[in-house]
Coordinates of C-alpha atoms in Angstrom, one line a residue:
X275 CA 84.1 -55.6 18.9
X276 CA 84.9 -55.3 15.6
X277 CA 86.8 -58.5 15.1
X278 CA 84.0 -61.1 15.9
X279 CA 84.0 -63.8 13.6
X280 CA 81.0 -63.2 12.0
X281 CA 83.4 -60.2 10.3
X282 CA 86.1 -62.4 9.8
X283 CA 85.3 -65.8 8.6
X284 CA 85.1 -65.5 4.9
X285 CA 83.7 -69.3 4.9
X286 CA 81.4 -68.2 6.9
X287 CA 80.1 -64.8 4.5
X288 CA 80.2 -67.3 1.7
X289 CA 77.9 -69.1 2.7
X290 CA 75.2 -66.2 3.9
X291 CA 71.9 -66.0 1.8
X292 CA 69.9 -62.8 2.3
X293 CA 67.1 -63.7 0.2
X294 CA 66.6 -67.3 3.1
X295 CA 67.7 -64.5 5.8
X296 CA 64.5 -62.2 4.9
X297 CA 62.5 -65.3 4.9
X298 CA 63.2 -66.8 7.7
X299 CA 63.1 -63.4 9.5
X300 CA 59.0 -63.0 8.2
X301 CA 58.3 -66.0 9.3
X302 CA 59.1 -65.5 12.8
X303 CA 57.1 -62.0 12.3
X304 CA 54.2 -64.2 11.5
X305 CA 54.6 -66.6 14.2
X306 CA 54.8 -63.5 16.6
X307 CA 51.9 -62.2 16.0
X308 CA 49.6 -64.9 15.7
X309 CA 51.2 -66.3 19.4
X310 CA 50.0 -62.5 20.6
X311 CA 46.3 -62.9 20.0
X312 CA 46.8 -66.9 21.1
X313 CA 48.3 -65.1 24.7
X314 CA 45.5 -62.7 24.3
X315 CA 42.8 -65.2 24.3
X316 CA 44.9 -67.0 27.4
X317 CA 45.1 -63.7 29.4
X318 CA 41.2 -62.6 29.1
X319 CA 39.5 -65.5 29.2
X320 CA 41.2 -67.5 32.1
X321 CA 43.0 -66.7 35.2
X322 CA 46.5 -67.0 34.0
X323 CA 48.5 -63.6 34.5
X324 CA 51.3 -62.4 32.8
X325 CA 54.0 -63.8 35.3
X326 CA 52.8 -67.6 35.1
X327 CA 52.4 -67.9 31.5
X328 CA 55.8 -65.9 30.8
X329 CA 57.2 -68.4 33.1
X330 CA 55.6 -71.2 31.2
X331 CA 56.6 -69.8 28.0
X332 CA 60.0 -70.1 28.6
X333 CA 60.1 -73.2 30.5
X334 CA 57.9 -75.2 28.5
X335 CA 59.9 -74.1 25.2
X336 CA 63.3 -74.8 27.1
X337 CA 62.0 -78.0 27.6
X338 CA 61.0 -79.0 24.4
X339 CA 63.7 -78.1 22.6
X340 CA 66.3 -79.8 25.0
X341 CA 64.4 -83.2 24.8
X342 CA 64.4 -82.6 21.4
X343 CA 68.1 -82.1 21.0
X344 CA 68.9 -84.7 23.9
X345 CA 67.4 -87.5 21.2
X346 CA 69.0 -85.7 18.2
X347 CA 72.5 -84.3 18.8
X348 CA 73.3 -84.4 22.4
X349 CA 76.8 -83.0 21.6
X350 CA 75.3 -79.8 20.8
X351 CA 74.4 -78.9 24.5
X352 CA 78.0 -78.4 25.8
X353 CA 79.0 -75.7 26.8
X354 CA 82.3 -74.0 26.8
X355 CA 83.6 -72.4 29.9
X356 CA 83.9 -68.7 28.0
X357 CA 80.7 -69.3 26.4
X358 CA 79.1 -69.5 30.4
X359 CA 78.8 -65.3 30.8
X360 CA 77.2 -64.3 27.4
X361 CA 74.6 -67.1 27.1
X362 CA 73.7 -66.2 30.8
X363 CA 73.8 -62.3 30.0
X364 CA 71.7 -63.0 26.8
X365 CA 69.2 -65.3 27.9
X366 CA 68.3 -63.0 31.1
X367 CA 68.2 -59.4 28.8
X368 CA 67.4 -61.5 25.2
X369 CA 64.6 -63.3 26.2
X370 CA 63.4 -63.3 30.2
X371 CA 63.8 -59.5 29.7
X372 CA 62.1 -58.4 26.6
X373 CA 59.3 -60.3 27.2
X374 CA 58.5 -59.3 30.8
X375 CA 59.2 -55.6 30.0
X376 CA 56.9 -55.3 27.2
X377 CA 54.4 -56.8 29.1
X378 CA 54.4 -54.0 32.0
X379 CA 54.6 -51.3 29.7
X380 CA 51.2 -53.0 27.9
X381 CA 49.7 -52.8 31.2
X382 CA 50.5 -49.3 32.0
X383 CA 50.1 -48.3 28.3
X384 CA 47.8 -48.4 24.9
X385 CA 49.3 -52.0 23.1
X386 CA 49.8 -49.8 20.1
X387 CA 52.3 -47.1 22.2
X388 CA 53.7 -50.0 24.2
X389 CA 55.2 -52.0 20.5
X390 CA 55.9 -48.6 19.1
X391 CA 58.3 -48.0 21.6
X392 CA 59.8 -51.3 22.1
X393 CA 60.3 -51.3 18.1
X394 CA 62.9 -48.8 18.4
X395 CA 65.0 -51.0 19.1
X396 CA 66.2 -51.4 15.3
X397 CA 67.2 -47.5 15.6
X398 CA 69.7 -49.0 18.9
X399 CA 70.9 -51.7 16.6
X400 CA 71.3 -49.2 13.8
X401 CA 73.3 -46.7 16.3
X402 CA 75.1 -49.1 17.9
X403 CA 76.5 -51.0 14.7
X404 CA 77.8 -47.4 13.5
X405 CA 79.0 -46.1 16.9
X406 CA 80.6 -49.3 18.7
X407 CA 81.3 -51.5 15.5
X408 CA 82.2 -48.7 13.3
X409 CA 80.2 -50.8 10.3
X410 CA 79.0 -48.9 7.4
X411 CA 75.2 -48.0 7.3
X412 CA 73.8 -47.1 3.9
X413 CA 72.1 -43.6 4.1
X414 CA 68.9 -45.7 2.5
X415 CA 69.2 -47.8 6.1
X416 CA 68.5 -44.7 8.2
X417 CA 65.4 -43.7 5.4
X418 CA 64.0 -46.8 6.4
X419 CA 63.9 -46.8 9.8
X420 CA 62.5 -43.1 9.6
X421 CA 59.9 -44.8 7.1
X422 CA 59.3 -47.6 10.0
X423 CA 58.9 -45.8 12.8
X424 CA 56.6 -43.2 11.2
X425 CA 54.1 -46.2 10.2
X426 CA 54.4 -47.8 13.5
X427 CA 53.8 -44.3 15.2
X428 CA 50.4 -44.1 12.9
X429 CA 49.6 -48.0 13.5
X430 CA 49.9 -46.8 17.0
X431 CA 47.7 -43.7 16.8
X432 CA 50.0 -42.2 18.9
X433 CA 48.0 -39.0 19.2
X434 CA 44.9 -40.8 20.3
X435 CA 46.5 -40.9 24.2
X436 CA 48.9 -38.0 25.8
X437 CA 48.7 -39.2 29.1
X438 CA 51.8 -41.4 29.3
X439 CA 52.6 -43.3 32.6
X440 CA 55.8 -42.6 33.2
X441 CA 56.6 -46.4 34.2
X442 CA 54.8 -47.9 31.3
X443 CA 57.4 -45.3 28.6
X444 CA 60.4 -46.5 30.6
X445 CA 59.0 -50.2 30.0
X446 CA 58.9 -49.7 26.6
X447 CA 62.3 -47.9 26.4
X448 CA 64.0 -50.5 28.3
X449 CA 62.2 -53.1 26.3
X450 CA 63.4 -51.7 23.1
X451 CA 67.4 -51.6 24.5
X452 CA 66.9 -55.3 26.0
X453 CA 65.6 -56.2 22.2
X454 CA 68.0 -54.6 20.2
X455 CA 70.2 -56.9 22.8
X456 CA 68.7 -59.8 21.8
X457 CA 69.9 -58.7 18.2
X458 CA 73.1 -58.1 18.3
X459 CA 74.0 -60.5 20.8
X460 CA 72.0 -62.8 18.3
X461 CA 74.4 -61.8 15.5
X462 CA 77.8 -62.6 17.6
X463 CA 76.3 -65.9 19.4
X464 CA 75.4 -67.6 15.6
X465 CA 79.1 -67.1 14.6
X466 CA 79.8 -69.4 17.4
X467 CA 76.9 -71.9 17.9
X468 CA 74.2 -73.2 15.8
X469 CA 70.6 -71.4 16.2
X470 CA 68.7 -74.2 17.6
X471 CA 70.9 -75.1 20.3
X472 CA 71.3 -71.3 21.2
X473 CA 67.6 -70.6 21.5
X474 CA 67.9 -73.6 23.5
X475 CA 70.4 -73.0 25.9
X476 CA 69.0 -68.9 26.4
X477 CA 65.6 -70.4 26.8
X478 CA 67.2 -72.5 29.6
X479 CA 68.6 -69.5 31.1
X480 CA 65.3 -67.5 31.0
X481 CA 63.7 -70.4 32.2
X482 CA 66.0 -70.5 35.6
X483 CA 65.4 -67.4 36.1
X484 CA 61.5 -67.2 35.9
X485 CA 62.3 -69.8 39.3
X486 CA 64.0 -68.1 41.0
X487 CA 61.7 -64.9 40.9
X488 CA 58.6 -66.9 41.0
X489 CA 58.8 -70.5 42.3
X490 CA 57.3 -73.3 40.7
X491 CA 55.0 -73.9 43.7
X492 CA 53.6 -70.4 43.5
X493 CA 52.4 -71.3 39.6
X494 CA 48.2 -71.5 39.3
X495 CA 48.3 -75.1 37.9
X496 CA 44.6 -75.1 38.2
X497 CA 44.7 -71.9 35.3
X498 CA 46.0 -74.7 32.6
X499 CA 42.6 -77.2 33.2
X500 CA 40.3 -74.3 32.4
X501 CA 38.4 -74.1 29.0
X502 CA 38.2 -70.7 27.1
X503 CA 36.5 -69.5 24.5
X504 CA 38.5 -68.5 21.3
X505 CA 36.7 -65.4 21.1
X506 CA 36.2 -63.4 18.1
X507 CA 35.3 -64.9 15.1
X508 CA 35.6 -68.3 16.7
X509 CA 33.5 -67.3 19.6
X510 CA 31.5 -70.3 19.2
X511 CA 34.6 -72.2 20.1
X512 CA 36.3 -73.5 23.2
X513 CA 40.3 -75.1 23.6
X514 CA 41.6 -76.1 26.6
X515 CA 44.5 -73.5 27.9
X516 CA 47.1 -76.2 28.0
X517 CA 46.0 -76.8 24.6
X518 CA 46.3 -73.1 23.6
X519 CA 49.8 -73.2 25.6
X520 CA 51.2 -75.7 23.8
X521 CA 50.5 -74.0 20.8
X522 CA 52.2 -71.0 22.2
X523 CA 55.6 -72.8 23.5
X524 CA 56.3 -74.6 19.9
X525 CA 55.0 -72.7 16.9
X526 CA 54.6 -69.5 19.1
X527 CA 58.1 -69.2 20.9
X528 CA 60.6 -72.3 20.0
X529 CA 59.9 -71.7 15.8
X530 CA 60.5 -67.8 15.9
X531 CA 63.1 -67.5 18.3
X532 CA 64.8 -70.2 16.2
X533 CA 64.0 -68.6 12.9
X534 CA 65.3 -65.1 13.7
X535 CA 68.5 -66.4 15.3
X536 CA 68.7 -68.8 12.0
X537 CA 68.5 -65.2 10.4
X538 CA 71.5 -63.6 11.9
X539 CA 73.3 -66.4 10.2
X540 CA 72.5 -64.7 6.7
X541 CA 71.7 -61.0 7.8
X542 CA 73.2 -58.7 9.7
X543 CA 71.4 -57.7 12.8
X544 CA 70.4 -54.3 11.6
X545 CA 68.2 -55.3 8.2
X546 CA 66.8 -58.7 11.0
X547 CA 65.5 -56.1 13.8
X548 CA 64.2 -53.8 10.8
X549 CA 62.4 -56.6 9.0
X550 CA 60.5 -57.6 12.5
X551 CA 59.2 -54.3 12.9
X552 CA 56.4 -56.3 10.4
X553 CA 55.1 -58.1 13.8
X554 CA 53.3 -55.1 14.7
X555 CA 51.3 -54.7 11.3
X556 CA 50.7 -58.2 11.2
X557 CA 49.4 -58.7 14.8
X558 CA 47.0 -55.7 14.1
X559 CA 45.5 -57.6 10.9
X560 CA 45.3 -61.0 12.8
X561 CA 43.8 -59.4 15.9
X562 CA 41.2 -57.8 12.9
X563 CA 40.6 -61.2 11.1
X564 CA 40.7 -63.4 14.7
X565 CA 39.2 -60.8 17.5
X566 CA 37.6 -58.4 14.9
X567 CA 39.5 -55.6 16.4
X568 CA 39.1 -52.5 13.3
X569 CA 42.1 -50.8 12.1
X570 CA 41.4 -47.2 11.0
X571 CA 42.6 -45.7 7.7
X572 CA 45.5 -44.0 9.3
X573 CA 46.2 -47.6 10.6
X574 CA 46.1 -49.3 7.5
X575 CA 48.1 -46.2 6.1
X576 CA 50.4 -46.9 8.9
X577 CA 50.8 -51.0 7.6
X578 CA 51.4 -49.9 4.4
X579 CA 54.8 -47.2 5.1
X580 CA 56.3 -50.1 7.9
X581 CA 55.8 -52.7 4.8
X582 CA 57.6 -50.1 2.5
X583 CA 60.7 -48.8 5.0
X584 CA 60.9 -53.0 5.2
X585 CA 61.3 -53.1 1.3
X586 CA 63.7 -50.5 1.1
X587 CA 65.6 -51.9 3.9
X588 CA 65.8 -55.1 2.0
X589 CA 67.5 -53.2 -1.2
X590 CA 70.0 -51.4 1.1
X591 CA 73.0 -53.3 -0.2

């Protein structure tokens, strides 16, 4: 494993630029976690479920983004033979997986303890690159996950609720090893394909399956005609949930998917999965500005030592 391109293309490393890595990798944190409170709204105010609208997610982004290429470059849907087993493995554990796992272990758990353990997923990454790709990891690497995981654990509150179902932790857990899949997975598929057309063909993938576990002709249709209310500070306002859908399958799944893959290209995947640890601070301030939902001090204290393990992450060079 520890001859994959990505290692030994020097055209390739050339051509990597950390500071457009970092970017792009925020980005996709900010499109995160406003697309949580956009599912949010979906989930409480109609009668979608979690199923359907994963299912939607994935198929409706799929979709998208193949028309999309279809029109543009056609030539980068083709698939090689011995691309066939990885792009299935990835798109099932990358993306069907994570997303489905971390929404039982939000139904069994606090939100908070749910993300908290699906984000340890940069601590996998971080073990796995040393362990499996025998790859250097600055000492200042491990300080920042500590820093990371100790903000997340007081975003979380974690000593606000003891009483743990024991299906909901192993949700998480799995969660977090199915994500810090979709990492470095993420960081082998980019030496080989472009991002777009990978987040298109693992959407595709995720997309199948969703069929096969729940047929098309089992999906509420009559869900997407329903009007909600945006709740929060735009109580006052309704949206269609197709409307709210759509917004979730472009700028809510096809952009970040995209962006963080695009990231890989410049990053390796342990500074990527460190640097989306962010998505939990910033889903808690846009669920406070959107929903109203408070963040205590040791909450905002929590924000503020995630942001800083991110920083020094960013200077481990």
């Amino acid at each position: 494993m520890t001859e994959i391109v990505l290692h030994d293309a020097p055209a390739t490393a050339a051509a990597r630029r950390p500071r457009l890595g970092y970017a792009m990798a925020v980005a996709a944190a900010v499109l995160f976690a406003i697309n949580g409170t956009v599912s949010k709204v979906i989930l409480t105010g109609s009668s979608m479920t979690t199923l359907p609208l994963t299912q939607l997610r994935a198929t409706g982004a799929f979709a998208c983004l193949a028309a999309f290429l279809l029109l543009t470059a056609p030539g980068k849907l083709r698939v090689a033979r011995d691309e066939l087993a990885l792009l299935a493995f990835y798109g099932v554990v990358g993306f069907a997986a994570v997303q489905w796992l971390y929404f039982v272990a939000i139904e069994r758990l606090p939100i908070g303890i749910g993300l908290l353990l699906e984000f340890t997923a940069p601590v996998l990454v971080a073990l796995w690159a040393r362990t499996v790709w025998h790859e250097p990891v600055r000492r200042r690497v491990w300080a920042a996950l500590a820093l990371a995981l100790a903000g997340l654990a007081l975003v979380a509150e974690v000593w606000e609720d003891v009483r743990l179902d024991a299906v909901g932790v192993a949700a998480g857990l799995v969660a977090a090893a199915a994500l810090a899949t979709y990492f470095l997975a993420g960081e082998h598929q980019t030496g080989r394909r472009d991002p777009l057309s990978l987040t298109c063909l693992s959407l595709g993938v995720a997309a199948l399956f969703w069929a096969v576990v729940q047929p098309w002709w089992l999906f509420p249709f009559s869900a997407l005609g329903e009007t909600v209310s945006l709740q929060g500070e735009l109580e006052s306002l309704n949206a269609p949930v197709w409307l709210l859908c759509l917004w979730m399958i472009v700028p809510g799944t096809i952009l970040p998917f995209a962006l963080s893959l695009a990231a890989l290209s410049h990053l390796p995947a342990t500074r990527v999965s460190i640097v989306a640890m962010v998505e939990v601070v910033l889903a808690a301030f846009v669920a406070w500005v959107w929903l109203g939902e408070t963040l205590s001090t040791a909450q905002l204290l929590g924000g503020g030592v995630v942001l800083v393990g991110v920083v020094l992450a960013q200077t481990a060079r």
